PDB file of C-alpha atoms in Angstrom:
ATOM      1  CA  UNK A   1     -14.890  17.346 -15.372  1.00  0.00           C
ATOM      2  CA  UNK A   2     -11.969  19.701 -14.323  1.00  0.00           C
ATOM      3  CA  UNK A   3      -7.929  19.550 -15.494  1.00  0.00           C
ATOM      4  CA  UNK A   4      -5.465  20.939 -14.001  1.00  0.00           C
ATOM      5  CA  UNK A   5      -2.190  20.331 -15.737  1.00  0.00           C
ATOM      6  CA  UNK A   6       1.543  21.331 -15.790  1.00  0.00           C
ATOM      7  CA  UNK A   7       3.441  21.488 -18.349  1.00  0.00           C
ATOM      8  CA  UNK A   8       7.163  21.612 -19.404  1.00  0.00           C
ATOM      9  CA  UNK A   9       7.833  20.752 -22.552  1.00  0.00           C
ATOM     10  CA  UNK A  10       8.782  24.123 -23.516  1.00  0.00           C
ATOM     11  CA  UNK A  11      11.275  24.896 -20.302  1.00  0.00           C
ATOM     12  CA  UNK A  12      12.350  27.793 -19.152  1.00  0.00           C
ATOM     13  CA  UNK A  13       8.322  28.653 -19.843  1.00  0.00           C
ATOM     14  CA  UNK A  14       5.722  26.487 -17.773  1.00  0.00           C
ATOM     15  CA  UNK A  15       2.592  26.048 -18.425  1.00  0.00           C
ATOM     16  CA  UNK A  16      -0.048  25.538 -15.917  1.00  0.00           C
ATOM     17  CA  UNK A  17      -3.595  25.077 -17.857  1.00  0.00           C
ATOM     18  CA  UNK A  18      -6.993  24.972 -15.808  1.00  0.00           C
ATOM     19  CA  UNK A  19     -10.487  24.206 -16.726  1.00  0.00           C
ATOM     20  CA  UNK A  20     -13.637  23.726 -14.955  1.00  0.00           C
ATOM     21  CA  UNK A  21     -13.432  23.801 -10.827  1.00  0.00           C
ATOM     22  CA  UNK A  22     -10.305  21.935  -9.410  1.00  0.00           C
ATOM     23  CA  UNK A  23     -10.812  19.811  -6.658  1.00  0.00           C
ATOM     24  CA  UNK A  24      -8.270  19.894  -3.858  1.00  0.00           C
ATOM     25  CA  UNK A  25      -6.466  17.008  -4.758  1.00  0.00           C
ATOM     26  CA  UNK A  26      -5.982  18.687  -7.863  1.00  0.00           C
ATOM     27  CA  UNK A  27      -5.103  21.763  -6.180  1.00  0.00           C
ATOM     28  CA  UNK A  28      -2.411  20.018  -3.980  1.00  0.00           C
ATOM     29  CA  UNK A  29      -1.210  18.087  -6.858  1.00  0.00           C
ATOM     30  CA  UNK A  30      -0.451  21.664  -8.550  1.00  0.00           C
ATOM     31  CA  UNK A  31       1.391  22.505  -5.392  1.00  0.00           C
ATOM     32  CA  UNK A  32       3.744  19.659  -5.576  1.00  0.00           C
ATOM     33  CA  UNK A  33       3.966  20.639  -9.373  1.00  0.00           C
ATOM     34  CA  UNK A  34       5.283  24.037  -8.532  1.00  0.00           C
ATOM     35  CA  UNK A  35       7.904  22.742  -6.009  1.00  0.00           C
ATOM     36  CA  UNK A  36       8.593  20.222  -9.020  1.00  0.00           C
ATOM     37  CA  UNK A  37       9.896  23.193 -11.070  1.00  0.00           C
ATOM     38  CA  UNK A  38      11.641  25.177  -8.196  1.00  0.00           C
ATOM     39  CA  UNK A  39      13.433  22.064  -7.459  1.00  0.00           C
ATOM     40  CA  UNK A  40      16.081  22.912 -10.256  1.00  0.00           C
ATOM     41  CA  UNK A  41      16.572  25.848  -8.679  1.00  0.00           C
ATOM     42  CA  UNK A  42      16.632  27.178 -12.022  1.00  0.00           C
ATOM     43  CA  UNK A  43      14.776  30.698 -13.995  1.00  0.00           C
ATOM     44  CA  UNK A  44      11.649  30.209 -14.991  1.00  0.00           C
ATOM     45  CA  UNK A  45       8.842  31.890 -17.047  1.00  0.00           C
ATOM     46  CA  UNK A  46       5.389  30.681 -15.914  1.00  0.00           C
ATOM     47  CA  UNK A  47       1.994  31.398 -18.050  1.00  0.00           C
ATOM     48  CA  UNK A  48      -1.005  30.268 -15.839  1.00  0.00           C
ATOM     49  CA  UNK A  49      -3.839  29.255 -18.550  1.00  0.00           C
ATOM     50  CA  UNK A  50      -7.446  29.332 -17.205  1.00  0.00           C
ATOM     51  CA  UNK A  51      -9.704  28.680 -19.831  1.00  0.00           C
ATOM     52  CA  UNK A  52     -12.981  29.379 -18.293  1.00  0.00           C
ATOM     53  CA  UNK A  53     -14.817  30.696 -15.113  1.00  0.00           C
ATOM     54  CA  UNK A  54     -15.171  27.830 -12.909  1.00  0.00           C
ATOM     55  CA  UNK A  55     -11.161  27.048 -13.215  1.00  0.00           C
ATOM     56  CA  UNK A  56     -10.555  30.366 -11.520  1.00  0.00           C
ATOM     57  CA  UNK A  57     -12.472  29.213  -8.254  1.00  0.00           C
ATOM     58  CA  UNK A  58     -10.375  27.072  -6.143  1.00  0.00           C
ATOM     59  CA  UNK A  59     -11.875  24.429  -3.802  1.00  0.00           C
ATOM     60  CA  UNK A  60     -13.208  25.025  -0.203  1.00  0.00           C
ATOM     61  CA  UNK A  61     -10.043  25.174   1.681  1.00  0.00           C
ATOM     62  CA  UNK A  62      -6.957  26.070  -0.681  1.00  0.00           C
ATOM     63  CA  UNK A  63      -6.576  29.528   0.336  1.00  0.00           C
ATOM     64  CA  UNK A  64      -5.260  28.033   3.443  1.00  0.00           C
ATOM     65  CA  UNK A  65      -3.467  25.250   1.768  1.00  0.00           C
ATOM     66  CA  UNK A  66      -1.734  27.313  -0.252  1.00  0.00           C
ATOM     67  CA  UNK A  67      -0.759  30.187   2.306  1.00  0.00           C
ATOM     68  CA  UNK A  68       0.577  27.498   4.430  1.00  0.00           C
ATOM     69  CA  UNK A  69       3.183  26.018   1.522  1.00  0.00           C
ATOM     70  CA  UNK A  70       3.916  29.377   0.330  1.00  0.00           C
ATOM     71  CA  UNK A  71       4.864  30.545   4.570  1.00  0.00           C
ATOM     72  CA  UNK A  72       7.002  27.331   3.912  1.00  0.00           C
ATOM     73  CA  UNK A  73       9.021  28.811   1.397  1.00  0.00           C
ATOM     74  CA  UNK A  74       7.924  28.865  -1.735  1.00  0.00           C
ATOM     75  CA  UNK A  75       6.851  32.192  -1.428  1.00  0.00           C
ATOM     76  CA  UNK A  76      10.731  32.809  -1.607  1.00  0.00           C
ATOM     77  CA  UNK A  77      10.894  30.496  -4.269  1.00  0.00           C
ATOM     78  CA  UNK A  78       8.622  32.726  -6.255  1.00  0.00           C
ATOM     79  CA  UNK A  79      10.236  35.533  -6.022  1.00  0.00           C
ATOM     80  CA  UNK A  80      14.307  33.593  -6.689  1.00  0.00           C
ATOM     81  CA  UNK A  81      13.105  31.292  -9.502  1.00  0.00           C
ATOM     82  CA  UNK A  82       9.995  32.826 -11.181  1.00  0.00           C
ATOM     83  CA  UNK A  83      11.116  35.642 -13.689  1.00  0.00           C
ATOM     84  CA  UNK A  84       7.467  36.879 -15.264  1.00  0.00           C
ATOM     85  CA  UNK A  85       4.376  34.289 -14.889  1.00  0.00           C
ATOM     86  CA  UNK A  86       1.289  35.570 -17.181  1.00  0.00           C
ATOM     87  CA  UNK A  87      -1.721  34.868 -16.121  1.00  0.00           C
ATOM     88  CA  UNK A  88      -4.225  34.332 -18.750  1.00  0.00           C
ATOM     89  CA  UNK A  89      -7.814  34.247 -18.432  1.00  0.00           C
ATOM     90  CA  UNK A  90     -11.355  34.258 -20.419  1.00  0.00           C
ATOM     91  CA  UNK A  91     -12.371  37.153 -21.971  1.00  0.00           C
ATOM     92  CA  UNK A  92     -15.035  37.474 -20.084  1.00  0.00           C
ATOM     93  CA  UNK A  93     -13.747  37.714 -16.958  1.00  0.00           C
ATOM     94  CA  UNK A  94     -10.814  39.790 -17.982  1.00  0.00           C
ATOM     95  CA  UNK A  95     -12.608  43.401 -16.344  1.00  0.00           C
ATOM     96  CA  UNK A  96     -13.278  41.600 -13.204  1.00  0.00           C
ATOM     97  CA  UNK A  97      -9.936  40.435 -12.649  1.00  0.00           C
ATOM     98  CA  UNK A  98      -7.444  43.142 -14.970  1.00  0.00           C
ATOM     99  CA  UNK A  99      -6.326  45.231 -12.071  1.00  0.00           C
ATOM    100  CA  UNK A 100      -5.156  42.190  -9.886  1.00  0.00           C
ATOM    101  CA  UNK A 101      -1.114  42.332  -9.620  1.00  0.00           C
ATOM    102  CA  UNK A 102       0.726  39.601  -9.850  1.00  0.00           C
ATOM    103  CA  UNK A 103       3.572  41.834  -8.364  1.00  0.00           C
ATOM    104  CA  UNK A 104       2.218  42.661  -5.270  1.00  0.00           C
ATOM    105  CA  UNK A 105       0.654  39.355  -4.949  1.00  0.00           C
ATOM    106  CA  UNK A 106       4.072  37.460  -5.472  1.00  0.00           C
ATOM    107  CA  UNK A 107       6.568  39.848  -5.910  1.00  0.00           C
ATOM    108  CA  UNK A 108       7.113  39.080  -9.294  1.00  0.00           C
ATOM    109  CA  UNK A 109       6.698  40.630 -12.498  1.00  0.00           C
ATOM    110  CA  UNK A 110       4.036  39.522 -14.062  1.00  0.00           C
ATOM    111  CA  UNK A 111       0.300  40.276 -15.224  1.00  0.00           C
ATOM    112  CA  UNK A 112      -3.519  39.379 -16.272  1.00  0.00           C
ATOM    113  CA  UNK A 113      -3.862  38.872 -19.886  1.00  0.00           C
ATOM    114  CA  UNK A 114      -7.134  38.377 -21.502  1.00  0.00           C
ATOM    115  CA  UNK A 115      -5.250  35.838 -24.135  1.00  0.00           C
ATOM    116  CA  UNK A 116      -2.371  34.297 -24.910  1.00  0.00           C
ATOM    117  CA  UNK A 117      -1.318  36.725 -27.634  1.00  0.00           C
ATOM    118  CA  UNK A 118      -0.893  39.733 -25.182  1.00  0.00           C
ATOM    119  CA  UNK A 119       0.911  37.372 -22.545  1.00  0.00           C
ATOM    120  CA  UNK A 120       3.419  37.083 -25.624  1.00  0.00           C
ATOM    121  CA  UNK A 121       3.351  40.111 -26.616  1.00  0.00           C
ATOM    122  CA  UNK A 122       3.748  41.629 -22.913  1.00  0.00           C
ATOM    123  CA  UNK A 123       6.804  38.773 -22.311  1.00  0.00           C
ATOM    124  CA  UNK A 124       8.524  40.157 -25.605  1.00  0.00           C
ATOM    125  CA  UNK A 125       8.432  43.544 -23.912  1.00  0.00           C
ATOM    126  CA  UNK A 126      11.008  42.554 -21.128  1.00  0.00           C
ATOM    127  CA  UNK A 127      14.511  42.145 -20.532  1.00  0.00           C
ATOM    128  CA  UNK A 128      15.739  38.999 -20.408  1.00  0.00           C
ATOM    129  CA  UNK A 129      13.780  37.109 -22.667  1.00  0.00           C
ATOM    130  CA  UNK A 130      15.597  36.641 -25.383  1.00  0.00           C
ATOM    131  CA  UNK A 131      16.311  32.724 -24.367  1.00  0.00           C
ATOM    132  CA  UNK A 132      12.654  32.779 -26.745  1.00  0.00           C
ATOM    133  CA  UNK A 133      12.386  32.995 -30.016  1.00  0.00           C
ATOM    134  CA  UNK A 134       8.641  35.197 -30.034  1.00  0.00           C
ATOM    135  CA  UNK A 135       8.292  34.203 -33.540  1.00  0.00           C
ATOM    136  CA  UNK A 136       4.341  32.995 -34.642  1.00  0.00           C
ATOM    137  CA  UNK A 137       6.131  29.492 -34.552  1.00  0.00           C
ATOM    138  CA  UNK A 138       7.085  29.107 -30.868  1.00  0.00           C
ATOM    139  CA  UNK A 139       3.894  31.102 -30.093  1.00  0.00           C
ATOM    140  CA  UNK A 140       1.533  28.549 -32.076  1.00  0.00           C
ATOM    141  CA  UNK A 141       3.787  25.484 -30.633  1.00  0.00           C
ATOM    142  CA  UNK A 142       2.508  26.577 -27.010  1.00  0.00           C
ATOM    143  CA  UNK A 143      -0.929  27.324 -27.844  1.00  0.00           C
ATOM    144  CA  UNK A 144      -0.923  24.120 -29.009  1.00  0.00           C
ATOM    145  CA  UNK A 145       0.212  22.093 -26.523  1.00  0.00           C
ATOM    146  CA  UNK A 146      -2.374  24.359 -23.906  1.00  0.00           C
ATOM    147  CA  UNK A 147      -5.465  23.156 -26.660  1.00  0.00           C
ATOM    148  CA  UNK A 148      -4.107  19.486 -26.987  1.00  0.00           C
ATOM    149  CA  UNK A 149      -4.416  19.231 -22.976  1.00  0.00           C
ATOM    150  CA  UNK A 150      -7.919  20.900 -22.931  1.00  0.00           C
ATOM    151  CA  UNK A 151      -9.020  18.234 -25.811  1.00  0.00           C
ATOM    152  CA  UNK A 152      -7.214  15.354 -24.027  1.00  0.00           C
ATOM    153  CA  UNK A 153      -9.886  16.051 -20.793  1.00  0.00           C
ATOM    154  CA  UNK A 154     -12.845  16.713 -22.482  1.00  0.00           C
ATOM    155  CA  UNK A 155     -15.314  13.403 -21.845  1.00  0.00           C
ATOM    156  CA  UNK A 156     -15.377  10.706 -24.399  1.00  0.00           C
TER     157      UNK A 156
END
């Protein structure tokens, strides 16, 4: 079983939490998510939350999915709307993936974070964040709502 949810309860910072292997309807369903957000035309913070392997392989055809909604735009969407999306992913897989950029892949700043701790800790570290408090409180209150969608999937 897979999840791939999007969250905004906690706006300007989205959430987009993974687990297990999307499919592609989840994948384009995550697409229509992200054009969701940029629809407000408004700055946000994004962390992307995968919380094991198989959620960071996308299905047999998204690359080009993907490439062809981001050469529709929201590749400029990114880069107007997006201030700093985190991407956070297991431990293990951390070394493989640590020297990715998220700027040079979107043109954002951003980065690969091996928790959610140093996401917060590496958002605290720029300008313009002050909109968040950074306090343990607003820190647990997302890590919350990311485990309280990985429980709500998990098979009954």
């Amino acid at each position: 079983m897979s999840l791939l949810a999007h969250e905004t309860k906690h706006c300007p910072l989205m959430l987009a939490i993974a687990k297990g292997k999307p499919t592609m309807e989840q994948h384009l369903e995550s697409l229509t998510h992200w054009d969701n957000w940029f629809a407000d035309e408004k700055p946000i913070h994004v962390i992307r939350f995968f919380d094991d392997a198989d959620s960071l392989h996308p299905p047999s055809g998204a690359g080009k999915e993907t490439k062809k909604w981001m050469n529709e735009g929201a590749d400029n969407k990114f880069r107007a709307f997006i201030k700093h999306m985190m991407i956070v992913v297991p431990e293990d897989q951390y070394e493989r993936m640590k020297n990715m950029s998220v700027t040079k892949v979107f043109g954002i700043p951003g980065g690969i974070f091996p928790s959610t701790d140093d996401a917060f800790e590496w958002l605290a570290q720029q300008a313009d964040t002050d909109i968040f408090d950074h306090d343990d409180a607003w820190r647990n209150d997302i890590k919350e709502t990311i485990r309280a969608h990985l429980v709500e999937e998990l098979p009954k």
